GROMACS .gro file of C-alpha atoms in nm:
model
  210
    1MET     CA    1   2.401  11.306  10.419
    2THR     CA    2   2.613  11.147  10.700
    3HIS     CA    3   2.791  11.400  10.917
    4ASP     CA    4   3.143  11.346  11.002
    5HIS     CA    5   3.397  11.447  11.241
    6GLU     CA    6   3.500  11.161  11.467
    7HIS     CA    7   3.265  11.259  11.760
    8ASP     CA    8   3.015  11.042  11.561
    9HIS     CA    9   3.139  10.728  11.713
   10ASP     CA   10   3.393  10.858  11.980
   11HIS     CA   11   3.664  10.607  11.881
   12SER     CA   12   3.934  10.875  11.892
   13HIS     CA   13   3.866  10.919  12.260
   14GLU     CA   14   3.876  10.558  12.375
   15HIS     CA   15   4.261  10.519  12.449
   16ASP     CA   16   4.517  10.597  12.692
   17HIS     CA   17   4.807  10.814  12.559
   18GLY     CA   18   5.042  10.651  12.801
   19HIS     CA   19   5.257  10.980  12.752
   20GLU     CA   20   5.315  11.023  13.133
   21HIS     CA   21   5.479  10.681  13.154
   22GLY     CA   22   5.763  10.777  12.911
   23PRO     CA   23   5.839  10.783  12.526
   24GLU     CA   24   5.825  10.424  12.474
   25ASP     CA   25   5.509  10.371  12.652
   26TYR     CA   26   5.356  10.650  12.462
   27VAL     CA   27   5.463  10.514  12.117
   28ALA     CA   28   5.338  10.180  12.210
   29ALA     CA   29   4.992  10.332  12.336
   30VAL     CA   30   4.958  10.517  12.003
   31GLU     CA   31   5.040  10.215  11.810
   32ASP     CA   32   4.783  10.003  12.010
   33PHE     CA   33   4.522  10.268  11.931
   34ARG     CA   34   4.594  10.252  11.567
   35ALA     CA   35   4.543   9.886  11.562
   36ASP     CA   36   4.208   9.918  11.738
   37LYS     CA   37   4.101  10.168  11.475
   38ASP     CA   38   4.207   9.944  11.193
   39ALA     CA   39   4.000   9.659  11.357
   40TRP     CA   40   3.709   9.888  11.394
   41PHE     CA   41   3.735   9.996  11.026
   42LYS     CA   42   3.656   9.635  10.925
   43THR     CA   43   3.330   9.631  11.114
   44ALA     CA   44   2.967   9.716  10.993
   45ALA     CA   45   3.007  10.046  11.164
   46SER     CA   46   3.309  10.150  10.941
   47PRO     CA   47   3.307  10.441  10.710
   48LEU     CA   48   3.458  10.217  10.450
   49PRO     CA   49   3.213  10.095  10.172
   50HIS     CA   50   3.103   9.751  10.236
   51GLU     CA   51   3.267   9.610   9.921
   52VAL     CA   52   3.636   9.718  10.023
   53ARG     CA   53   3.615   9.618  10.388
   54HIS     CA   54   3.732   9.257  10.326
   55THR     CA   55   4.044   9.379  10.151
   56PHE     CA   56   4.129   9.660  10.399
   57ALA     CA   57   4.484   9.609  10.517
   58GLY     CA   58   4.498   9.904  10.762
   59LEU     CA   59   4.527  10.281  10.747
   60PRO     CA   60   4.860  10.440  10.654
   61TYR     CA   61   5.041  10.656  10.908
   62PHE     CA   62   5.343  10.867  10.966
   63PRO     CA   63   5.574  10.702  11.231
   64VAL     CA   64   5.483  10.804  11.592
   65ASP     CA   65   5.675  11.113  11.678
   66PRO     CA   66   5.656  11.219  12.047
   67ALA     CA   67   5.789  11.564  11.977
   68LEU     CA   68   5.469  11.637  11.794
   69ARG     CA   69   5.258  11.607  12.122
   70PHE     CA   70   5.209  11.935  12.302
   71ASP     CA   71   5.088  11.900  12.667
   72ASP     CA   72   4.940  12.135  12.915
   73LEU     CA   73   4.815  12.394  12.658
   74PRO     CA   74   4.560  12.661  12.767
   75LEU     CA   75   4.255  12.728  12.548
   76ALA     CA   76   4.319  13.113  12.525
   77PRO     CA   77   4.025  13.330  12.427
   78TYR     CA   78   3.982  13.392  12.070
   79ALA     CA   79   4.133  13.711  11.992
   80GLY     CA   80   4.142  13.702  11.593
   81THR     CA   81   3.936  13.924  11.367
   82GLU     CA   82   3.689  13.658  11.252
   83PRO     CA   83   3.348  13.644  11.426
   84SER     CA   84   3.300  13.398  11.710
   85SER     CA   85   2.983  13.248  11.576
   86PHE     CA   86   2.986  13.144  11.216
   87GLN     CA   87   2.894  12.889  10.959
   88ILE     CA   88   3.157  12.614  10.864
   89PRO     CA   89   3.141  12.507  10.515
   90THR     CA   90   3.123  12.123  10.447
   91SER     CA   91   3.263  11.895  10.177
   92ASP     CA   92   2.918  11.846  10.032
   93GLY     CA   93   2.846  12.221  10.005
   94GLN     CA   94   2.647  12.273  10.319
   95LEU     CA   95   2.695  12.497  10.618
   96ARG     CA   96   2.712  12.404  10.975
   97PRO     CA   97   2.676  12.648  11.277
   98ALA     CA   98   2.989  12.668  11.482
   99HIS     CA   99   3.184  12.892  11.708
  100ARG     CA  100   3.546  12.968  11.768
  101ALA     CA  101   3.600  12.823  12.123
  102GLY     CA  102   3.964  12.968  12.148
  103THR     CA  103   4.315  12.943  12.032
  104PHE     CA  104   4.607  12.705  12.113
  105GLU     CA  105   4.969  12.831  12.091
  106PHE     CA  106   5.264  12.600  12.079
  107GLU     CA  107   5.629  12.623  11.959
  108LEU     CA  108   5.728  12.425  11.642
  109ASP     CA  109   6.040  12.468  11.439
  110GLY     CA  110   6.140  12.760  11.649
  111GLU     CA  111   5.834  12.951  11.613
  112THR     CA  112   5.506  13.008  11.788
  113ARG     CA  113   5.224  12.842  11.609
  114ARG     CA  114   4.859  12.899  11.660
  115LEU     CA  115   4.547  12.685  11.601
  116THR     CA  116   4.195  12.775  11.657
  117GLY     CA  117   3.967  12.539  11.832
  118TYR     CA  118   3.591  12.520  11.737
  119VAL     CA  119   3.271  12.375  11.875
  120LEU     CA  120   3.019  12.259  11.619
  121ASP     CA  121   2.696  12.383  11.772
  122GLY     CA  122   2.464  12.102  11.868
  123ASP     CA  123   2.748  11.843  11.866
  124ASP     CA  124   2.804  11.792  12.246
  125GLY     CA  125   2.587  12.044  12.407
  126ASP     CA  126   2.891  12.272  12.480
  127ASP     CA  127   2.846  12.643  12.522
  128ALA     CA  128   3.083  12.924  12.446
  129ASP     CA  129   3.145  12.975  12.817
  130GLU     CA  130   3.212  12.608  12.921
  131VAL     CA  131   3.405  12.395  12.677
  132ASP     CA  132   3.521  12.048  12.752
  133SER     CA  133   3.585  11.926  12.399
  134VAL     CA  134   3.701  12.109  12.095
  135PHE     CA  135   3.738  12.029  11.731
  136VAL     CA  136   4.075  12.136  11.564
  137PRO     CA  137   4.099  12.077  11.188
  138PHE     CA  138   4.415  12.172  11.027
  139ILE     CA  139   4.601  12.219  10.686
  140ASP     CA  140   4.971  12.180  10.678
  141ALA     CA  141   5.251  12.152  10.408
  142THR     CA  142   5.176  11.778  10.354
  143SER     CA  143   4.808  11.851  10.265
  144GLY     CA  144   4.729  11.780   9.905
  145HIS     CA  145   5.030  11.564   9.882
  146GLU     CA  146   5.099  11.283  10.156
  147THR     CA  147   4.776  11.391  10.335
  148TYR     CA  148   4.410  11.500  10.231
  149GLY     CA  149   4.408  11.840  10.066
  150ALA     CA  150   4.123  11.972  10.275
  151GLY     CA  151   4.309  11.883  10.584
  152ARG     CA  152   4.306  11.653  10.888
  153TYR     CA  153   4.130  11.656  11.228
  154LEU     CA  154   4.211  11.659  11.612
  155ASP     CA  155   3.953  11.608  11.878
  156LEU     CA  156   4.083  11.751  12.203
  157GLU     CA  157   3.942  11.674  12.546
  158ALA     CA  158   4.001  11.910  12.841
  159GLU     CA  159   4.237  11.752  13.117
  160PRO     CA  160   4.103  11.793  13.485
  161ASP     CA  161   4.312  12.116  13.525
  162GLY     CA  162   4.136  12.271  13.222
  163THR     CA  163   4.445  12.238  12.986
  164TYR     CA  164   4.460  12.024  12.666
  165ALA     CA  165   4.712  11.805  12.482
  166LEU     CA  166   4.743  11.882  12.118
  167ASP     CA  167   4.876  11.556  11.977
  168PHE     CA  168   4.944  11.549  11.611
  169ASN     CA  169   5.014  11.169  11.628
  170LEU     CA  170   4.628  11.133  11.664
  171ALA     CA  171   4.552  11.359  11.360
  172TYR     CA  172   4.301  11.165  11.144
  173HIS     CA  173   4.137  11.193  10.813
  174PRO     CA  174   3.772  11.291  10.763
  175TYR     CA  175   3.542  11.018  10.646
  176CYS     CA  176   3.478  11.181  10.322
  177VAL     CA  177   3.819  11.044  10.234
  178TYR     CA  178   3.666  10.713  10.220
  179ALA     CA  179   3.301  10.788  10.099
  180PRO     CA  180   3.157  11.090   9.938
  181THR     CA  181   2.821  11.048  10.139
  182TYR     CA  182   2.972  11.193  10.456
  183SER     CA  183   2.952  11.559  10.515
  184CYS     CA  184   3.275  11.680  10.666
  185PRO     CA  185   3.364  12.032  10.798
  186LEU     CA  186   3.632  12.194  10.574
  187THR     CA  187   3.937  12.355  10.747
  188PRO     CA  188   3.905  12.742  10.785
  189ALA     CA  189   4.185  12.929  10.653
  190GLU     CA  190   4.316  13.047  10.987
  191ASN     CA  191   4.415  12.696  11.068
  192ARG     CA  192   4.686  12.649  10.792
  193LEU     CA  193   5.022  12.574  10.924
  194PRO     CA  194   5.321  12.662  10.694
  195VAL     CA  195   5.510  12.352  10.809
  196ARG     CA  196   5.505  11.986  10.745
  197ILE     CA  197   5.330  11.785  11.021
  198GLU     CA  198   5.462  11.433  10.954
  199ALA     CA  199   5.242  11.261  11.220
  200GLY     CA  200   4.921  11.098  11.225
  201GLU     CA  201   4.712  10.948  10.929
  202ARG     CA  202   4.848  11.001  10.587
  203LEU     CA  203   4.733  10.897  10.225
  204PRO     CA  204   4.861  10.562  10.098
  205GLU     CA  205   5.225  10.609   9.939
  206ASP     CA  206   5.242  10.575   9.571
  207PRO     CA  207   5.345  10.224   9.458
  208PRO     CA  208   5.694  10.199   9.313
  209PRO     CA  209   5.712  10.214   8.935
  210ALA     CA  210   5.690   9.895   8.757
   0.00000   0.00000   0.00000
């Protein structure tokens, strides 16, 4: 089986957010990244089956919302009740060794929200004491409707000062949405948000009735 979260080709990291240059530059940077990803999806390395690449018209997205990017977040030590090291289930019924690297807190809709960051052991050589990149799958109130029911993914890279930017505009679907041959980590229950995250990749909208 082909394993997936988007570390497999690092496309999600090859862009400049442009956030520090102002909201308009930030929106343009995200839209440029989306165009680059659409172009990549048409190539031989794409997760799309070969027979549909020639008709691929681009991934559907929510509009870019700068308010759904949260900068300068520390990765706090994990303080929940679940074990630090565990086996994360995948879409094809497998288990992958992982550990809880820590927790991110941010304010959304007037309340403090929390998401746990994970490291899939063996992915990047990270250990529990020195983490530069964390994997943040999440489920929200759009999941199973406008977005994939098993959740969407974020890959967060540490800034030079050790903080992270959690940007829901970069949320993406796992590759098993496009082909069942991919083995995709499923979102742990602790990363369920009780709000709508209308940012990032979405499923195609239903066509209007004839």
